[in-house]
Amino acid sequence: MAQPITAQVDVPGIEGEGANFPPFDVNTFGSQLLWLAITFAVLYLLMSRVIVPRLSGILEDRRERIAGDLRIAAESKARAEEAGEAYEKALAEARGRAHALAQETRDRLAAEAAEKRAALEAELARNLADAEARITASKEKAMGNVEAIASDAAAAIVERLTGQAPAADVVAAAVGKAMAQ
């Protein structure tokens, strides 16, 4: 059979050669367990009374800070949305005013253009009437001269053809008769 493994270590201050390693020495198990329990109790008390409350405080502060930051962010978001709505409303009002101003300007310019066009048309109609009157007067004057010119031309033609000058009243009557047709 196999023999149990034992550690033989020379430890100064312990009598005899080949003494057992103290943590594995069966004679010291009781005191080791006692010190384990005392150390565990002291560490447990230290953890439960000092460290855990500090960690809990830190975690609670962190939770409160995060909650406060989230609340501030929500308030900021709400203010930003309100500002955005106010901006959109102001923009819509400005567009409306701009549209109304543009329409007013368009109407005013159209009225001015219509007024100028009417004045120009009236002036053109006046000029046209004056021109027609001048043309009519010139036509009448020319027609009056045409009869005299036609009489002179007819008298000259007859004299050239016949060699004798016709009577002025006969030529005037013949030209008048021809123009009447």
Short mmCIF file of C-alpha atoms in Angstrom, two decimals:
data_model
loop_
_atom_site.label_atom_id
_atom_site.label_comp_id
_atom_site.label_asym_id
_atom_site.label_seq_id
_atom_site.Cartn_x
_atom_site.Cartn_y
_atom_site.Cartn_z
CA MET A 1 0.00 0.00 0.00
CA ALA A 2 0.93 3.51 -0.51
CA GLN A 3 2.16 5.47 2.39
CA PRO A 4 0.62 8.82 3.18
CA ILE A 5 2.56 11.80 2.02
CA THR A 6 3.85 13.86 4.89
CA ALA A 7 5.93 16.95 4.68
CA GLN A 8 9.03 16.97 6.76
CA VAL A 9 10.21 20.54 7.14
CA ASP A 10 12.75 21.85 9.56
CA VAL A 11 11.11 24.87 11.16
CA PRO A 12 13.31 26.85 13.53
CA GLY A 13 11.84 27.15 16.98
CA ILE A 14 10.02 23.84 16.78
CA GLU A 15 11.63 21.01 18.59
CA GLY A 16 12.81 17.97 16.84
CA GLU A 17 13.62 17.16 13.33
CA GLY A 18 10.97 16.49 10.77
CA ALA A 19 8.11 18.25 12.55
CA ASN A 20 4.84 18.61 10.62
CA PHE A 21 3.95 21.78 8.71
CA PRO A 22 1.87 23.82 11.25
CA PRO A 23 -1.27 24.37 9.11
CA PHE A 24 -1.47 20.64 8.49
CA ASP A 25 -0.75 19.70 12.06
CA VAL A 26 -3.86 18.09 13.54
CA ASN A 27 -3.03 19.41 16.99
CA THR A 28 -3.54 23.06 15.80
CA PHE A 29 -6.88 22.58 13.94
CA GLY A 30 -8.95 23.84 16.86
CA SER A 31 -7.04 27.08 17.28
CA GLN A 32 -6.98 27.54 13.50
CA LEU A 33 -10.77 27.15 13.31
CA LEU A 34 -11.18 29.59 16.21
CA TRP A 35 -9.04 32.22 14.51
CA LEU A 36 -10.87 31.58 11.25
CA ALA A 37 -14.20 32.25 12.96
CA ILE A 38 -12.84 35.38 14.72
CA THR A 39 -11.33 36.72 11.48
CA PHE A 40 -14.53 35.96 9.56
CA ALA A 41 -16.64 37.70 12.22
CA VAL A 42 -14.36 40.78 12.24
CA LEU A 43 -14.32 40.97 8.43
CA TYR A 44 -18.10 40.42 8.30
CA LEU A 45 -18.70 43.19 10.82
CA LEU A 46 -16.26 45.47 8.98
CA MET A 47 -18.05 44.75 5.68
CA SER A 48 -21.58 45.09 7.07
CA ARG A 49 -20.95 48.20 9.20
CA VAL A 50 -18.41 50.18 7.13
CA ILE A 51 -17.85 49.05 3.57
CA VAL A 52 -21.38 48.01 2.52
CA PRO A 53 -22.99 51.25 3.85
CA ARG A 54 -20.36 53.33 2.05
CA LEU A 55 -20.94 51.38 -1.18
CA SER A 56 -24.70 51.67 -0.71
CA GLY A 57 -24.32 55.43 -0.20
CA ILE A 58 -22.17 55.70 -3.30
CA LEU A 59 -24.66 53.66 -5.35
CA GLU A 60 -27.60 55.69 -3.99
CA ASP A 61 -25.81 58.96 -4.79
CA ARG A 62 -25.08 57.66 -8.24
CA ARG A 63 -28.73 56.64 -8.74
CA GLU A 64 -29.90 60.06 -7.54
CA ARG A 65 -27.40 61.84 -9.80
CA ILE A 66 -28.49 59.73 -12.78
CA ALA A 67 -32.16 60.35 -11.99
CA GLY A 68 -31.45 64.09 -11.65
CA ASP A 69 -29.54 64.11 -14.92
CA LEU A 70 -32.41 62.26 -16.63
CA ARG A 71 -34.91 64.74 -15.16
CA ILE A 72 -32.79 67.68 -16.35
CA ALA A 73 -32.45 66.04 -19.78
CA ALA A 74 -36.23 65.56 -19.99
CA GLU A 75 -36.81 69.19 -18.98
CA SER A 76 -34.24 70.34 -21.52
CA LYS A 77 -35.87 68.20 -24.19
CA ALA A 78 -39.28 69.66 -23.34
CA ARG A 79 -37.86 73.21 -23.50
CA ALA A 80 -36.16 72.41 -26.81
CA GLU A 81 -39.42 71.04 -28.21
CA GLU A 82 -41.27 74.16 -27.01
CA ALA A 83 -38.59 76.35 -28.58
CA GLY A 84 -38.87 74.33 -31.81
CA GLU A 85 -42.65 74.73 -31.82
CA ALA A 86 -42.30 78.47 -31.14
CA TYR A 87 -39.76 78.70 -33.98
CA GLU A 88 -42.06 76.85 -36.37
CA LYS A 89 -44.96 79.08 -35.34
CA ALA A 90 -42.87 82.24 -35.82
CA LEU A 91 -41.63 80.91 -39.15
CA ALA A 92 -45.20 80.19 -40.29
CA GLU A 93 -46.29 83.69 -39.21
CA ALA A 94 -43.33 85.23 -41.04
CA ARG A 95 -44.19 83.23 -44.16
CA GLY A 96 -47.80 84.40 -43.89
CA ARG A 97 -46.73 88.03 -43.52
CA ALA A 98 -44.30 87.67 -46.42
CA HIS A 99 -47.02 86.10 -48.57
CA ALA A 100 -49.48 88.87 -47.65
CA LEU A 101 -46.86 91.54 -48.37
CA ALA A 102 -46.00 89.92 -51.70
CA GLN A 103 -49.70 89.71 -52.63
CA GLU A 104 -50.23 93.34 -51.61
CA THR A 105 -47.21 94.43 -53.66
CA ARG A 106 -48.41 92.34 -56.62
CA ASP A 107 -51.88 93.90 -56.42
CA ARG A 108 -50.45 97.43 -56.08
CA LEU A 109 -48.12 96.92 -59.05
CA ALA A 110 -50.94 95.41 -61.11
CA ALA A 111 -53.15 98.42 -60.31
CA GLU A 112 -50.33 100.82 -61.21
CA ALA A 113 -49.69 98.91 -64.45
CA ALA A 114 -53.42 98.96 -65.31
CA GLU A 115 -53.55 102.69 -64.58
CA LYS A 116 -50.49 103.35 -66.75
CA ARG A 117 -51.89 101.10 -69.49
CA ALA A 118 -55.23 102.95 -69.39
CA ALA A 119 -53.43 106.31 -69.56
CA LEU A 120 -51.27 105.08 -72.43
CA GLU A 121 -54.30 103.66 -74.26
CA ALA A 122 -56.13 106.98 -73.79
CA GLU A 123 -53.13 108.90 -75.12
CA LEU A 124 -52.83 106.48 -78.05
CA ALA A 125 -56.56 106.82 -78.78
CA ARG A 126 -56.20 110.61 -78.66
CA ASN A 127 -53.18 110.45 -80.98
CA LEU A 128 -55.05 108.07 -83.28
CA ALA A 129 -58.08 110.40 -83.41
CA ASP A 130 -55.81 113.37 -84.13
CA ALA A 131 -54.02 111.39 -86.87
CA GLU A 132 -57.32 110.29 -88.39
CA ALA A 133 -58.52 113.90 -88.34
CA ARG A 134 -55.31 115.04 -90.05
CA ILE A 135 -55.59 112.22 -92.59
CA THR A 136 -59.21 113.09 -93.29
CA ALA A 137 -58.31 116.77 -93.66
CA SER A 138 -55.39 115.92 -95.93
CA LYS A 139 -57.59 113.56 -97.93
CA GLU A 140 -60.27 116.20 -98.35
CA LYS A 141 -57.65 118.77 -99.28
CA ALA A 142 -56.07 116.29 -101.69
CA MET A 143 -59.48 115.41 -103.14
CA GLY A 144 -60.20 119.08 -103.58
CA ASN A 145 -56.90 119.49 -105.37
CA VAL A 146 -57.47 116.31 -107.38
CA GLU A 147 -60.46 117.84 -109.10
CA ALA A 148 -58.46 120.95 -109.99
CA ILE A 149 -55.48 118.84 -111.08
CA ALA A 150 -57.74 116.50 -113.07
CA SER A 151 -59.39 119.50 -114.76
CA ASP A 152 -55.98 120.98 -115.64
CA ALA A 153 -54.71 117.59 -116.86
CA ALA A 154 -57.86 116.95 -118.92
CA ALA A 155 -57.67 120.43 -120.46
CA ALA A 156 -53.98 119.89 -121.31
CA ILE A 157 -54.70 116.47 -122.85
CA VAL A 158 -57.59 117.78 -124.95
CA GLU A 159 -55.50 120.76 -126.10
CA ARG A 160 -52.64 118.51 -127.06
CA LEU A 161 -54.88 116.13 -128.93
CA THR A 162 -57.03 118.70 -130.66
CA GLY A 163 -54.76 121.64 -130.69
CA GLN A 164 -57.44 123.89 -129.15
CA ALA A 165 -57.97 124.67 -125.46
CA PRO A 166 -61.41 123.60 -124.26
CA ALA A 167 -63.62 125.86 -122.17
CA ALA A 168 -62.91 125.63 -118.44
CA ASP A 169 -66.56 125.12 -117.48
CA VAL A 170 -66.93 122.20 -119.93
CA VAL A 171 -63.76 120.52 -118.58
CA ALA A 172 -64.88 121.09 -114.96
CA ALA A 173 -68.34 119.56 -115.72
CA ALA A 174 -66.79 116.50 -117.43
CA VAL A 175 -64.30 115.92 -114.58
CA GLY A 176 -67.08 116.36 -111.98
CA LYS A 177 -69.25 113.83 -113.83
CA ALA A 178 -66.34 111.35 -114.04
CA MET A 179 -65.50 111.72 -110.35
CA ALA A 180 -69.09 111.22 -109.35
CA GLN A 181 -69.14 107.79 -110.92
#
